[in-house]
């Protein structure tokens, strides 16, 4: 069974940093591309970042470019999102999601809540 | 950037009735369009990919159609568990983009 478990969310002050993790199991993690997708409270889904299976190709949404860094450790079956210079508008549930070869998402974690507030 | 627009924002339907949801792309995304269902407090679930292919385990009452810029998700006979928010997503171009969602509520 595919499982994606996010952790690392919490309350952080504006300008602060947070590192999210996603532990993957039930599939060959190193063979799959991954996304981070977020959802602000009461709002829709917003794609945040993508990383290829090897980590050699990375994309970011303009809203987070230069502030967020996606990475992965295939030996540990883990995906990460380093978030710096956080803003109130980054407040959201952050989902880790498995990407198929055609770039749609087939499995999602349950999400971790990030709240940016003073 | 491709903008995805869903309509209506809210759809009120009685159980057993048909629901038709629309998704429009600001430029062609070919058939690279997926639909997701999200219930309150839960993660999204993949329903349809390639505009019309049902994901594993998705009931046949869910069907998708369209290509290019106009897409439709049809739920042929709404069941109680189908009341949720539905999102379309294009994966033809970067950045990946989601529509704003359609909430299907009980009439």
mmCIF file with all atom_site columns, C-alpha atoms in Angstrom:
data_model
loop_
_atom_site.group_PDB
_atom_site.id
_atom_site.type_symbol
_atom_site.label_atom_id
_atom_site.label_alt_id
_atom_site.label_comp_id
_atom_site.label_asym_id
_atom_site.label_entity_id
_atom_site.label_seq_id
_atom_site.pdbx_PDB_ins_code
_atom_site.Cartn_x
_atom_site.Cartn_y
_atom_site.Cartn_z
_atom_site.occupancy
_atom_site.B_iso_or_equiv
_atom_site.pdbx_formal_charge
_atom_site.auth_seq_id
_atom_site.auth_comp_id
_atom_site.auth_asym_id
_atom_site.auth_atom_id
_atom_site.pdbx_PDB_model_num
ATOM 1   C CA . UNK A 1 1   ? 0.000   0.000  0.000   1.00 0.00 ? 1   UNK A CA 1
ATOM 2   C CA . UNK A 1 2   ? 1.329   3.421  -0.978  1.00 0.00 ? 2   UNK A CA 1
ATOM 3   C CA . UNK A 1 3   ? 1.819   5.644  2.067   1.00 0.00 ? 3   UNK A CA 1
ATOM 4   C CA . UNK A 1 4   ? 3.019   9.236  2.235   1.00 0.00 ? 4   UNK A CA 1
ATOM 5   C CA . UNK A 1 5   ? 3.371   10.772 5.690   1.00 0.00 ? 5   UNK A CA 1
ATOM 6   C CA . UNK A 1 6   ? 4.220   14.452 6.054   1.00 0.00 ? 6   UNK A CA 1
ATOM 7   C CA . UNK A 1 7   ? 5.721   16.025 9.151   1.00 0.00 ? 7   UNK A CA 1
ATOM 8   C CA . UNK A 1 8   ? 7.388   19.221 10.251  1.00 0.00 ? 8   UNK A CA 1
ATOM 9   C CA . UNK A 1 9   ? 4.483   21.640 10.096  1.00 0.00 ? 9   UNK A CA 1
ATOM 10  C CA . UNK A 1 10  ? 3.684   24.101 12.856  1.00 0.00 ? 10  UNK A CA 1
ATOM 11  C CA . UNK A 1 11  ? 3.461   27.729 13.855  1.00 0.00 ? 11  UNK A CA 1
ATOM 12  C CA . UNK A 1 12  ? 6.243   30.023 12.674  1.00 0.00 ? 12  UNK A CA 1
ATOM 13  C CA . UNK A 1 13  ? 6.686   33.789 12.682  1.00 0.00 ? 13  UNK A CA 1
ATOM 14  C CA . UNK A 1 14  ? 6.817   35.788 9.456   1.00 0.00 ? 14  UNK A CA 1
ATOM 15  C CA . UNK A 1 15  ? 10.349  35.688 8.065   1.00 0.00 ? 15  UNK A CA 1
ATOM 16  C CA . UNK A 1 16  ? 11.038  32.385 9.763   1.00 0.00 ? 16  UNK A CA 1
ATOM 17  C CA . UNK A 1 17  ? 11.954  28.988 8.373   1.00 0.00 ? 17  UNK A CA 1
ATOM 18  C CA . UNK A 1 18  ? 10.531  25.498 8.494   1.00 0.00 ? 18  UNK A CA 1
ATOM 19  C CA . UNK A 1 19  ? 11.519  22.167 6.971   1.00 0.00 ? 19  UNK A CA 1
ATOM 20  C CA . UNK A 1 20  ? 8.836   19.728 5.929   1.00 0.00 ? 20  UNK A CA 1
ATOM 21  C CA . UNK A 1 21  ? 9.495   16.031 5.473   1.00 0.00 ? 21  UNK A CA 1
ATOM 22  C CA . UNK A 1 22  ? 7.562   13.307 3.723   1.00 0.00 ? 22  UNK A CA 1
ATOM 23  C CA . UNK A 1 23  ? 8.218   9.641  4.458   1.00 0.00 ? 23  UNK A CA 1
ATOM 24  C CA . UNK A 1 24  ? 7.274   7.343  1.604   1.00 0.00 ? 24  UNK A CA 1
ATOM 25  C CA . UNK A 1 25  ? 6.557   3.614  1.761   1.00 0.00 ? 25  UNK A CA 1
ATOM 26  C CA . UNK A 1 26  ? 4.796   0.897  -0.198  1.00 0.00 ? 26  UNK A CA 1
ATOM 27  C CA . UNK A 1 27  ? 6.460   1.700  -3.527  1.00 0.00 ? 27  UNK A CA 1
ATOM 28  C CA . UNK A 1 28  ? 9.906   2.170  -5.049  1.00 0.00 ? 28  UNK A CA 1
ATOM 29  C CA . UNK A 1 29  ? 10.428  5.805  -4.056  1.00 0.00 ? 29  UNK A CA 1
ATOM 30  C CA . UNK A 1 30  ? 13.523  6.273  -6.195  1.00 0.00 ? 30  UNK A CA 1
ATOM 31  C CA . UNK A 1 31  ? 11.517  5.525  -9.351  1.00 0.00 ? 31  UNK A CA 1
ATOM 32  C CA . UNK A 1 32  ? 8.940   8.276  -8.889  1.00 0.00 ? 32  UNK A CA 1
ATOM 33  C CA . UNK A 1 33  ? 8.817   12.018 -9.334  1.00 0.00 ? 33  UNK A CA 1
ATOM 34  C CA . UNK A 1 34  ? 7.239   13.945 -6.473  1.00 0.00 ? 34  UNK A CA 1
ATOM 35  C CA . UNK A 1 35  ? 5.303   17.159 -5.908  1.00 0.00 ? 35  UNK A CA 1
ATOM 36  C CA . UNK A 1 36  ? 4.499   19.427 -3.014  1.00 0.00 ? 36  UNK A CA 1
ATOM 37  C CA . UNK A 1 37  ? 1.003   20.909 -3.258  1.00 0.00 ? 37  UNK A CA 1
ATOM 38  C CA . UNK A 1 38  ? -0.550  23.279 -0.727  1.00 0.00 ? 38  UNK A CA 1
ATOM 39  C CA . UNK A 1 39  ? -4.027  24.380 0.246   1.00 0.00 ? 39  UNK A CA 1
ATOM 40  C CA . UNK A 1 40  ? -4.702  27.571 2.177   1.00 0.00 ? 40  UNK A CA 1
ATOM 41  C CA . UNK A 1 41  ? -7.546  27.364 4.705   1.00 0.00 ? 41  UNK A CA 1
ATOM 42  C CA . UNK A 1 42  ? -10.870 27.220 2.850   1.00 0.00 ? 42  UNK A CA 1
ATOM 43  C CA . UNK A 1 43  ? -9.171  27.646 -0.519  1.00 0.00 ? 43  UNK A CA 1
ATOM 44  C CA . UNK A 1 44  ? -8.251  25.510 -3.516  1.00 0.00 ? 44  UNK A CA 1
ATOM 45  C CA . UNK A 1 45  ? -5.167  23.523 -4.392  1.00 0.00 ? 45  UNK A CA 1
ATOM 46  C CA . UNK A 1 46  ? -1.914  25.191 -5.439  1.00 0.00 ? 46  UNK A CA 1
ATOM 47  C CA . UNK A 1 47  ? 1.056   23.336 -6.891  1.00 0.00 ? 47  UNK A CA 1
ATOM 48  C CA . UNK A 1 48  ? 4.273   24.369 -5.108  1.00 0.00 ? 48  UNK A CA 1
ATOM 49  C CA . UNK A 1 49  ? 7.220   22.338 -6.379  1.00 0.00 ? 49  UNK A CA 1
ATOM 50  C CA . UNK A 1 50  ? 8.287   19.276 -8.367  1.00 0.00 ? 50  UNK A CA 1
ATOM 51  C CA . UNK A 1 51  ? 11.372  17.071 -8.247  1.00 0.00 ? 51  UNK A CA 1
ATOM 52  C CA . UNK A 1 52  ? 12.327  14.305 -10.649 1.00 0.00 ? 52  UNK A CA 1
ATOM 53  C CA . UNK A 1 53  ? 13.119  10.796 -9.462  1.00 0.00 ? 53  UNK A CA 1
ATOM 54  C CA . UNK A 1 54  ? 16.877  11.443 -9.420  1.00 0.00 ? 54  UNK A CA 1
ATOM 55  C CA . UNK A 1 55  ? 16.558  14.991 -8.135  1.00 0.00 ? 55  UNK A CA 1
ATOM 56  C CA . UNK A 1 56  ? 18.203  16.408 -11.223 1.00 0.00 ? 56  UNK A CA 1
ATOM 57  C CA . UNK A 1 57  ? 15.148  18.351 -12.421 1.00 0.00 ? 57  UNK A CA 1
ATOM 58  C CA . UNK A 1 58  ? 13.313  20.757 -10.146 1.00 0.00 ? 58  UNK A CA 1
ATOM 59  C CA . UNK A 1 59  ? 10.530  23.286 -10.719 1.00 0.00 ? 59  UNK A CA 1
ATOM 60  C CA . UNK A 1 60  ? 8.903   25.842 -8.444  1.00 0.00 ? 60  UNK A CA 1
ATOM 61  C CA . UNK A 1 61  ? 5.796   27.968 -8.520  1.00 0.00 ? 61  UNK A CA 1
ATOM 62  C CA . UNK A 1 62  ? 6.625   31.657 -8.913  1.00 0.00 ? 62  UNK A CA 1
ATOM 63  C CA . UNK A 1 63  ? 5.038   32.324 -5.517  1.00 0.00 ? 63  UNK A CA 1
ATOM 64  C CA . UNK A 1 64  ? 7.777   30.343 -3.721  1.00 0.00 ? 64  UNK A CA 1
ATOM 65  C CA . UNK A 1 65  ? 10.752  30.597 -6.084  1.00 0.00 ? 65  UNK A CA 1
ATOM 66  C CA . UNK A 1 66  ? 13.871  31.768 -4.294  1.00 0.00 ? 66  UNK A CA 1
ATOM 67  C CA . UNK A 1 67  ? 12.411  31.015 -0.861  1.00 0.00 ? 67  UNK A CA 1
ATOM 68  C CA . UNK A 1 68  ? 11.595  27.286 -0.921  1.00 0.00 ? 68  UNK A CA 1
ATOM 69  C CA . UNK A 1 69  ? 13.912  24.392 -1.767  1.00 0.00 ? 69  UNK A CA 1
ATOM 70  C CA . UNK A 1 70  ? 12.736  20.895 -2.623  1.00 0.00 ? 70  UNK A CA 1
ATOM 71  C CA . UNK A 1 71  ? 15.030  17.917 -2.167  1.00 0.00 ? 71  UNK A CA 1
ATOM 72  C CA . UNK A 1 72  ? 14.924  14.177 -1.707  1.00 0.00 ? 72  UNK A CA 1
ATOM 73  C CA . UNK A 1 73  ? 16.967  11.348 -0.198  1.00 0.00 ? 73  UNK A CA 1
ATOM 74  C CA . UNK A 1 74  ? 16.221  8.166  -2.110  1.00 0.00 ? 74  UNK A CA 1
ATOM 75  C CA . UNK A 1 75  ? 18.229  6.078  0.363   1.00 0.00 ? 75  UNK A CA 1
ATOM 76  C CA . UNK A 1 76  ? 15.872  7.221  3.121   1.00 0.00 ? 76  UNK A CA 1
ATOM 77  C CA . UNK A 1 77  ? 12.689  7.201  0.977   1.00 0.00 ? 77  UNK A CA 1
ATOM 78  C CA . UNK A 1 78  ? 12.141  10.798 1.959   1.00 0.00 ? 78  UNK A CA 1
ATOM 79  C CA . UNK A 1 79  ? 11.089  14.071 0.348   1.00 0.00 ? 79  UNK A CA 1
ATOM 80  C CA . UNK A 1 80  ? 11.774  17.482 1.863   1.00 0.00 ? 80  UNK A CA 1
ATOM 81  C CA . UNK A 1 81  ? 10.690  21.091 1.508   1.00 0.00 ? 81  UNK A CA 1
ATOM 82  C CA . UNK A 1 82  ? 12.878  23.758 3.074   1.00 0.00 ? 82  UNK A CA 1
ATOM 83  C CA . UNK A 1 83  ? 10.826  26.918 3.484   1.00 0.00 ? 83  UNK A CA 1
ATOM 84  C CA . UNK A 1 84  ? 12.587  30.203 4.234   1.00 0.00 ? 84  UNK A CA 1
ATOM 85  C CA . UNK A 1 85  ? 11.405  33.814 4.489   1.00 0.00 ? 85  UNK A CA 1
ATOM 86  C CA . UNK A 1 86  ? 7.916   32.604 5.278   1.00 0.00 ? 86  UNK A CA 1
ATOM 87  C CA . UNK A 1 87  ? 4.963   34.925 4.779   1.00 0.00 ? 87  UNK A CA 1
ATOM 88  C CA . UNK A 1 88  ? 1.404   34.932 6.078   1.00 0.00 ? 88  UNK A CA 1
ATOM 89  C CA . UNK A 1 89  ? 0.216   33.860 2.639   1.00 0.00 ? 89  UNK A CA 1
ATOM 90  C CA . UNK A 1 90  ? 2.256   30.645 2.932   1.00 0.00 ? 90  UNK A CA 1
ATOM 91  C CA . UNK A 1 91  ? -0.179  29.466 5.620   1.00 0.00 ? 91  UNK A CA 1
ATOM 92  C CA . UNK A 1 92  ? -1.637  26.230 4.277   1.00 0.00 ? 92  UNK A CA 1
ATOM 93  C CA . UNK A 1 93  ? -1.827  22.493 4.529   1.00 0.00 ? 93  UNK A CA 1
ATOM 94  C CA . UNK A 1 94  ? 1.156   21.125 2.596   1.00 0.00 ? 94  UNK A CA 1
ATOM 95  C CA . UNK A 1 95  ? 0.668   17.819 0.798   1.00 0.00 ? 95  UNK A CA 1
ATOM 96  C CA . UNK A 1 96  ? 3.355   15.489 -0.430  1.00 0.00 ? 96  UNK A CA 1
ATOM 97  C CA . UNK A 1 97  ? 2.179   13.788 -3.629  1.00 0.00 ? 97  UNK A CA 1
ATOM 98  C CA . UNK A 1 98  ? 3.466   11.043 -5.890  1.00 0.00 ? 98  UNK A CA 1
ATOM 99  C CA . UNK A 1 99  ? 3.705   11.921 -9.563  1.00 0.00 ? 99  UNK A CA 1
ATOM 100 C CA . UNK A 1 100 ? 3.274   9.507  -12.428 1.00 0.00 ? 100 UNK A CA 1
ATOM 101 C CA . UNK A 1 101 ? 5.393   9.524  -15.558 1.00 0.00 ? 101 UNK A CA 1
ATOM 102 C CA . UNK A 1 102 ? 2.718   11.653 -17.229 1.00 0.00 ? 102 UNK A CA 1
ATOM 103 C CA . UNK A 1 103 ? 2.972   14.286 -14.449 1.00 0.00 ? 103 UNK A CA 1
ATOM 104 C CA . UNK A 1 104 ? -0.414  13.858 -12.818 1.00 0.00 ? 104 UNK A CA 1
ATOM 105 C CA . UNK A 1 105 ? -0.586  12.989 -9.121  1.00 0.00 ? 105 UNK A CA 1
ATOM 106 C CA . UNK A 1 106 ? -1.882  9.571  -8.162  1.00 0.00 ? 106 UNK A CA 1
ATOM 107 C CA . UNK A 1 107 ? -1.308  9.459  -4.390  1.00 0.00 ? 107 UNK A CA 1
ATOM 108 C CA . UNK A 1 108 ? -1.387  12.149 -1.742  1.00 0.00 ? 108 UNK A CA 1
ATOM 109 C CA . UNK A 1 109 ? -0.320  12.265 1.876   1.00 0.00 ? 109 UNK A CA 1
ATOM 110 C CA . UNK A 1 110 ? -2.674  13.543 4.563   1.00 0.00 ? 110 UNK A CA 1
ATOM 111 C CA . UNK A 1 111 ? -0.884  16.867 4.769   1.00 0.00 ? 111 UNK A CA 1
ATOM 112 C CA . UNK A 1 112 ? 0.845   18.951 7.410   1.00 0.00 ? 112 UNK A CA 1
ATOM 113 C CA . UNK A 1 113 ? -0.369  22.381 8.490   1.00 0.00 ? 113 UNK A CA 1
ATOM 114 C CA . UNK A 1 114 ? 1.964   25.367 8.328   1.00 0.00 ? 114 UNK A CA 1
ATOM 115 C CA . UNK A 1 115 ? 0.778   28.534 10.037  1.00 0.00 ? 115 UNK A CA 1
ATOM 116 C CA . UNK A 1 116 ? 2.743   31.739 9.560   1.00 0.00 ? 116 UNK A CA 1
ATOM 117 C CA . UNK A 1 117 ? 1.698   34.280 12.137  1.00 0.00 ? 117 UNK A CA 1
ATOM 118 C CA . UNK A 1 118 ? 3.144   36.576 14.777  1.00 0.00 ? 118 UNK A CA 1
ATOM 119 C CA . UNK B 2 1   ? 0.842   30.227 -17.396 1.00 0.00 ? 1   UNK B CA 1
ATOM 120 C CA . UNK B 2 2   ? -2.287  28.234 -18.196 1.00 0.00 ? 2   UNK B CA 1
ATOM 121 C CA . UNK B 2 3   ? -5.306  29.317 -16.160 1.00 0.00 ? 3   UNK B CA 1
ATOM 122 C CA . UNK B 2 4   ? -7.877  26.645 -15.297 1.00 0.00 ? 4   UNK B CA 1
ATOM 123 C CA . UNK B 2 5   ? -11.449 27.789 -14.721 1.00 0.00 ? 5   UNK B CA 1
ATOM 124 C CA . UNK B 2 6   ? -14.126 25.534 -13.243 1.00 0.00 ? 6   UNK B CA 1
ATOM 125 C CA . UNK B 2 7   ? -17.862 26.078 -13.337 1.00 0.00 ? 7   UNK B CA 1
ATOM 126 C CA . UNK B 2 8   ? -20.135 26.273 -11.557 1.00 0.00 ? 8   UNK B CA 1
ATOM 127 C CA . UNK B 2 9   ? -18.520 27.076 -8.232  1.00 0.00 ? 9   UNK B CA 1
ATOM 128 C CA . UNK B 2 10  ? -21.328 25.227 -6.457  1.00 0.00 ? 10  UNK B CA 1
ATOM 129 C CA . UNK B 2 11  ? -23.672 22.604 -7.845  1.00 0.00 ? 11  UNK B CA 1
ATOM 130 C CA . UNK B 2 12  ? -26.773 21.548 -5.912  1.00 0.00 ? 12  UNK B CA 1
ATOM 131 C CA . UNK B 2 13  ? -27.930 18.070 -6.899  1.00 0.00 ? 13  UNK B CA 1
ATOM 132 C CA . UNK B 2 14  ? -30.333 15.524 -5.455  1.00 0.00 ? 14  UNK B CA 1
ATOM 133 C CA . UNK B 2 15  ? -29.085 11.985 -4.774  1.00 0.00 ? 15  UNK B CA 1
ATOM 134 C CA . UNK B 2 16  ? -29.588 9.807  -7.835  1.00 0.00 ? 16  UNK B CA 1
ATOM 135 C CA . UNK B 2 17  ? -29.407 12.725 -10.255 1.00 0.00 ? 17  UNK B CA 1
ATOM 136 C CA . UNK B 2 18  ? -26.687 13.444 -12.793 1.00 0.00 ? 18  UNK B CA 1
ATOM 137 C CA . UNK B 2 19  ? -24.023 16.059 -12.126 1.00 0.00 ? 19  UNK B CA 1
ATOM 138 C CA . UNK B 2 20  ? -22.041 17.763 -14.879 1.00 0.00 ? 20  UNK B CA 1
ATOM 139 C CA . UNK B 2 21  ? -18.940 19.753 -13.950 1.00 0.00 ? 21  UNK B CA 1
ATOM 140 C CA . UNK B 2 22  ? -16.960 21.893 -16.394 1.00 0.00 ? 22  UNK B CA 1
ATOM 141 C CA . UNK B 2 23  ? -13.311 22.833 -16.601 1.00 0.00 ? 23  UNK B CA 1
ATOM 142 C CA . UNK B 2 24  ? -11.836 25.240 -19.140 1.00 0.00 ? 24  UNK B CA 1
ATOM 143 C CA . UNK B 2 25  ? -8.174  25.871 -19.893 1.00 0.00 ? 25  UNK B CA 1
ATOM 144 C CA . UNK B 2 26  ? -6.903  29.241 -21.126 1.00 0.00 ? 26  UNK B CA 1
ATOM 145 C CA . UNK B 2 27  ? -4.939  27.418 -23.833 1.00 0.00 ? 27  UNK B CA 1
ATOM 146 C CA . UNK B 2 28  ? -4.822  23.872 -25.094 1.00 0.00 ? 28  UNK B CA 1
ATOM 147 C CA . UNK B 2 29  ? -3.638  21.200 -22.667 1.00 0.00 ? 29  UNK B CA 1
ATOM 148 C CA . UNK B 2 30  ? -4.312  18.372 -25.132 1.00 0.00 ? 30  UNK B CA 1
ATOM 149 C CA . UNK B 2 31  ? -5.696  15.491 -23.036 1.00 0.00 ? 31  UNK B CA 1
ATOM 150 C CA . UNK B 2 32  ? -3.346  16.148 -20.115 1.00 0.00 ? 32  UNK B CA 1
ATOM 151 C CA . UNK B 2 33  ? -6.134  16.819 -17.657 1.00 0.00 ? 33  UNK B CA 1
ATOM 152 C CA . UNK B 2 34  ? -6.901  15.133 -14.340 1.00 0.00 ? 34  UNK B CA 1
ATOM 153 C CA . UNK B 2 35  ? -9.853  15.325 -11.966 1.00 0.00 ? 35  UNK B CA 1
ATOM 154 C CA . UNK B 2 36  ? -9.629  14.979 -8.186  1.00 0.00 ? 36  UNK B CA 1
ATOM 155 C CA . UNK B 2 37  ? -12.231 14.614 -5.465  1.00 0.00 ? 37  UNK B CA 1
ATOM 156 C CA . UNK B 2 38  ? -11.700 16.107 -2.018  1.00 0.00 ? 38  UNK B CA 1
ATOM 157 C CA . UNK B 2 39  ? -13.879 15.579 1.032   1.00 0.00 ? 39  UNK B CA 1
ATOM 158 C CA . UNK B 2 40  ? -13.649 17.792 4.140   1.00 0.00 ? 40  UNK B CA 1
ATOM 159 C CA . UNK B 2 41  ? -10.532 17.101 6.181   1.00 0.00 ? 41  UNK B CA 1
ATOM 160 C CA . UNK B 2 42  ? -9.171  14.652 3.632   1.00 0.00 ? 42  UNK B CA 1
ATOM 161 C CA . UNK B 2 43  ? -6.492  14.698 0.969   1.00 0.00 ? 43  UNK B CA 1
ATOM 162 C CA . UNK B 2 44  ? -7.559  14.842 -2.675  1.00 0.00 ? 44  UNK B CA 1
ATOM 163 C CA . UNK B 2 45  ? -8.160  11.551 -4.483  1.00 0.00 ? 45  UNK B CA 1
ATOM 164 C CA . UNK B 2 46  ? -7.428  10.958 -8.152  1.00 0.00 ? 46  UNK B CA 1
ATOM 165 C CA . UNK B 2 47  ? -10.557 10.177 -10.171 1.00 0.00 ? 47  UNK B CA 1
ATOM 166 C CA . UNK B 2 48  ? -9.677  10.685 -13.833 1.00 0.00 ? 48  UNK B CA 1
ATOM 167 C CA . UNK B 2 49  ? -6.470  11.190 -15.813 1.00 0.00 ? 49  UNK B CA 1
ATOM 168 C CA . UNK B 2 50  ? -5.819  11.644 -19.513 1.00 0.00 ? 50  UNK B CA 1
ATOM 169 C CA . UNK B 2 51  ? -9.154  13.531 -19.541 1.00 0.00 ? 51  UNK B CA 1
ATOM 170 C CA . UNK B 2 52  ? -11.192 10.327 -19.680 1.00 0.00 ? 52  UNK B CA 1
ATOM 171 C CA . UNK B 2 53  ? -9.401  7.382  -18.020 1.00 0.00 ? 53  UNK B CA 1
ATOM 172 C CA . UNK B 2 54  ? -10.739 6.351  -14.626 1.00 0.00 ? 54  UNK B CA 1
ATOM 173 C CA . UNK B 2 55  ? -8.137  5.746  -11.955 1.00 0.00 ? 55  UNK B CA 1
ATOM 174 C CA . UNK B 2 56  ? -7.917  2.401  -10.221 1.00 0.00 ? 56  UNK B CA 1
ATOM 175 C CA . UNK B 2 57  ? -10.963 1.651  -8.094  1.00 0.00 ? 57  UNK B CA 1
ATOM 176 C CA . UNK B 2 58  ? -13.060 4.583  -9.300  1.00 0.00 ? 58  UNK B CA 1
ATOM 177 C CA . UNK B 2 59  ? -16.702 3.626  -9.947  1.00 0.00 ? 59  UNK B CA 1
ATOM 178 C CA . UNK B 2 60  ? -18.041 3.664  -13.483 1.00 0.00 ? 60  UNK B CA 1
ATOM 179 C CA . UNK B 2 61  ? -20.541 6.410  -12.608 1.00 0.00 ? 61  UNK B CA 1
ATOM 180 C CA . UNK B 2 62  ? -17.619 8.845  -12.904 1.00 0.00 ? 62  UNK B CA 1
ATOM 181 C CA . UNK B 2 63  ? -16.692 9.738  -16.470 1.00 0.00 ? 63  UNK B CA 1
ATOM 182 C CA . UNK B 2 64  ? -14.536 12.397 -18.054 1.00 0.00 ? 64  UNK B CA 1
ATOM 183 C CA . UNK B 2 65  ? -14.533 13.857 -21.525 1.00 0.00 ? 65  UNK B CA 1
ATOM 184 C CA . UNK B 2 66  ? -13.017 16.627 -23.585 1.00 0.00 ? 66  UNK B CA 1
ATOM 185 C CA . UNK B 2 67  ? -9.694  17.707 -25.019 1.00 0.00 ? 67  UNK B CA 1
ATOM 186 C CA . UNK B 2 68  ? -7.890  20.898 -25.832 1.00 0.00 ? 68  UNK B CA 1
ATOM 187 C CA . UNK B 2 69  ? -9.512  23.566 -23.689 1.00 0.00 ? 69  UNK B CA 1
ATOM 188 C CA . UNK B 2 70  ? -12.927 22.195 -22.709 1.00 0.00 ? 70  UNK B CA 1
ATOM 189 C CA . UNK B 2 71  ? -13.421 19.313 -20.289 1.00 0.00 ? 71  UNK B CA 1
ATOM 190 C CA . UNK B 2 72  ? -16.326 17.743 -18.437 1.00 0.00 ? 72  UNK B CA 1
ATOM 191 C CA . UNK B 2 73  ? -16.636 15.465 -15.423 1.00 0.00 ? 73  UNK B CA 1
ATOM 192 C CA . UNK B 2 74  ? -19.965 13.659 -15.243 1.00 0.00 ? 74  UNK B CA 1
ATOM 193 C CA . UNK B 2 75  ? -21.294 11.754 -12.259 1.00 0.00 ? 75  UNK B CA 1
ATOM 194 C CA . UNK B 2 76  ? -24.154 9.732  -13.690 1.00 0.00 ? 76  UNK B CA 1
ATOM 195 C CA . UNK B 2 77  ? -26.136 9.055  -10.515 1.00 0.00 ? 77  UNK B CA 1
ATOM 196 C CA . UNK B 2 78  ? -24.970 10.853 -7.402  1.00 0.00 ? 78  UNK B CA 1
ATOM 197 C CA . UNK B 2 79  ? -24.426 8.759  -4.311  1.00 0.00 ? 79  UNK B CA 1
ATOM 198 C CA . UNK B 2 80  ? -24.209 10.170 -0.793  1.00 0.00 ? 80  UNK B CA 1
ATOM 199 C CA . UNK B 2 81  ? -20.422 9.673  -0.760  1.00 0.00 ? 81  UNK B CA 1
ATOM 200 C CA . UNK B 2 82  ? -20.013 11.786 -3.912  1.00 0.00 ? 82  UNK B CA 1
ATOM 201 C CA . UNK B 2 83  ? -20.858 15.089 -2.246  1.00 0.00 ? 83  UNK B CA 1
ATOM 202 C CA . UNK B 2 84  ? -17.472 16.769 -2.171  1.00 0.00 ? 84  UNK B CA 1
ATOM 203 C CA . UNK B 2 85  ? -15.292 19.349 -3.933  1.00 0.00 ? 85  UNK B CA 1
ATOM 204 C CA . UNK B 2 86  ? -13.916 18.452 -7.357  1.00 0.00 ? 86  UNK B CA 1
ATOM 205 C CA . UNK B 2 87  ? -10.772 19.938 -8.891  1.00 0.00 ? 87  UNK B CA 1
ATOM 206 C CA . UNK B 2 88  ? -9.387  19.724 -12.391 1.00 0.00 ? 88  UNK B CA 1
ATOM 207 C CA . UNK B 2 89  ? -5.645  19.964 -13.036 1.00 0.00 ? 89  UNK B CA 1
ATOM 208 C CA . UNK B 2 90  ? -3.643  20.423 -16.207 1.00 0.00 ? 90  UNK B CA 1
ATOM 209 C CA . UNK B 2 91  ? -0.283  18.697 -16.472 1.00 0.00 ? 91  UNK B CA 1
ATOM 210 C CA . UNK B 2 92  ? 0.572   19.684 -20.026 1.00 0.00 ? 92  UNK B CA 1
ATOM 211 C CA . UNK B 2 93  ? 2.738   22.694 -19.162 1.00 0.00 ? 93  UNK B CA 1
ATOM 212 C CA . UNK B 2 94  ? 4.720   24.146 -16.275 1.00 0.00 ? 94  UNK B CA 1
ATOM 213 C CA . UNK B 2 95  ? 3.592   25.470 -13.918 1.00 0.00 ? 95  UNK B CA 1
ATOM 214 C CA . UNK B 2 96  ? 1.075   22.752 -13.162 1.00 0.00 ? 96  UNK B CA 1
ATOM 215 C CA . UNK B 2 97  ? -2.298  24.336 -12.496 1.00 0.00 ? 97  UNK B CA 1
ATOM 216 C CA . UNK B 2 98  ? -5.516  23.519 -10.690 1.00 0.00 ? 98  UNK B CA 1
ATOM 217 C CA . UNK B 2 99  ? -8.964  24.913 -11.221 1.00 0.00 ? 99  UNK B CA 1
ATOM 218 C CA . UNK B 2 100 ? -10.690 26.682 -8.367  1.00 0.00 ? 100 UNK B CA 1
ATOM 219 C CA . UNK B 2 101 ? -12.949 23.719 -7.651  1.00 0.00 ? 101 UNK B CA 1
ATOM 220 C CA . UNK B 2 102 ? -16.643 22.859 -7.860  1.00 0.00 ? 102 UNK B CA 1
ATOM 221 C CA . UNK B 2 103 ? -18.480 22.005 -4.679  1.00 0.00 ? 103 UNK B CA 1
ATOM 222 C CA . UNK B 2 104 ? -21.193 19.406 -5.219  1.00 0.00 ? 104 UNK B CA 1
ATOM 223 C CA . UNK B 2 105 ? -23.743 19.747 -2.459  1.00 0.00 ? 105 UNK B CA 1
ATOM 224 C CA . UNK B 2 106 ? -26.982 18.034 -1.569  1.00 0.00 ? 106 UNK B CA 1
ATOM 225 C CA . UNK B 2 107 ? -30.071 19.759 -2.938  1.00 0.00 ? 107 UNK B CA 1
#
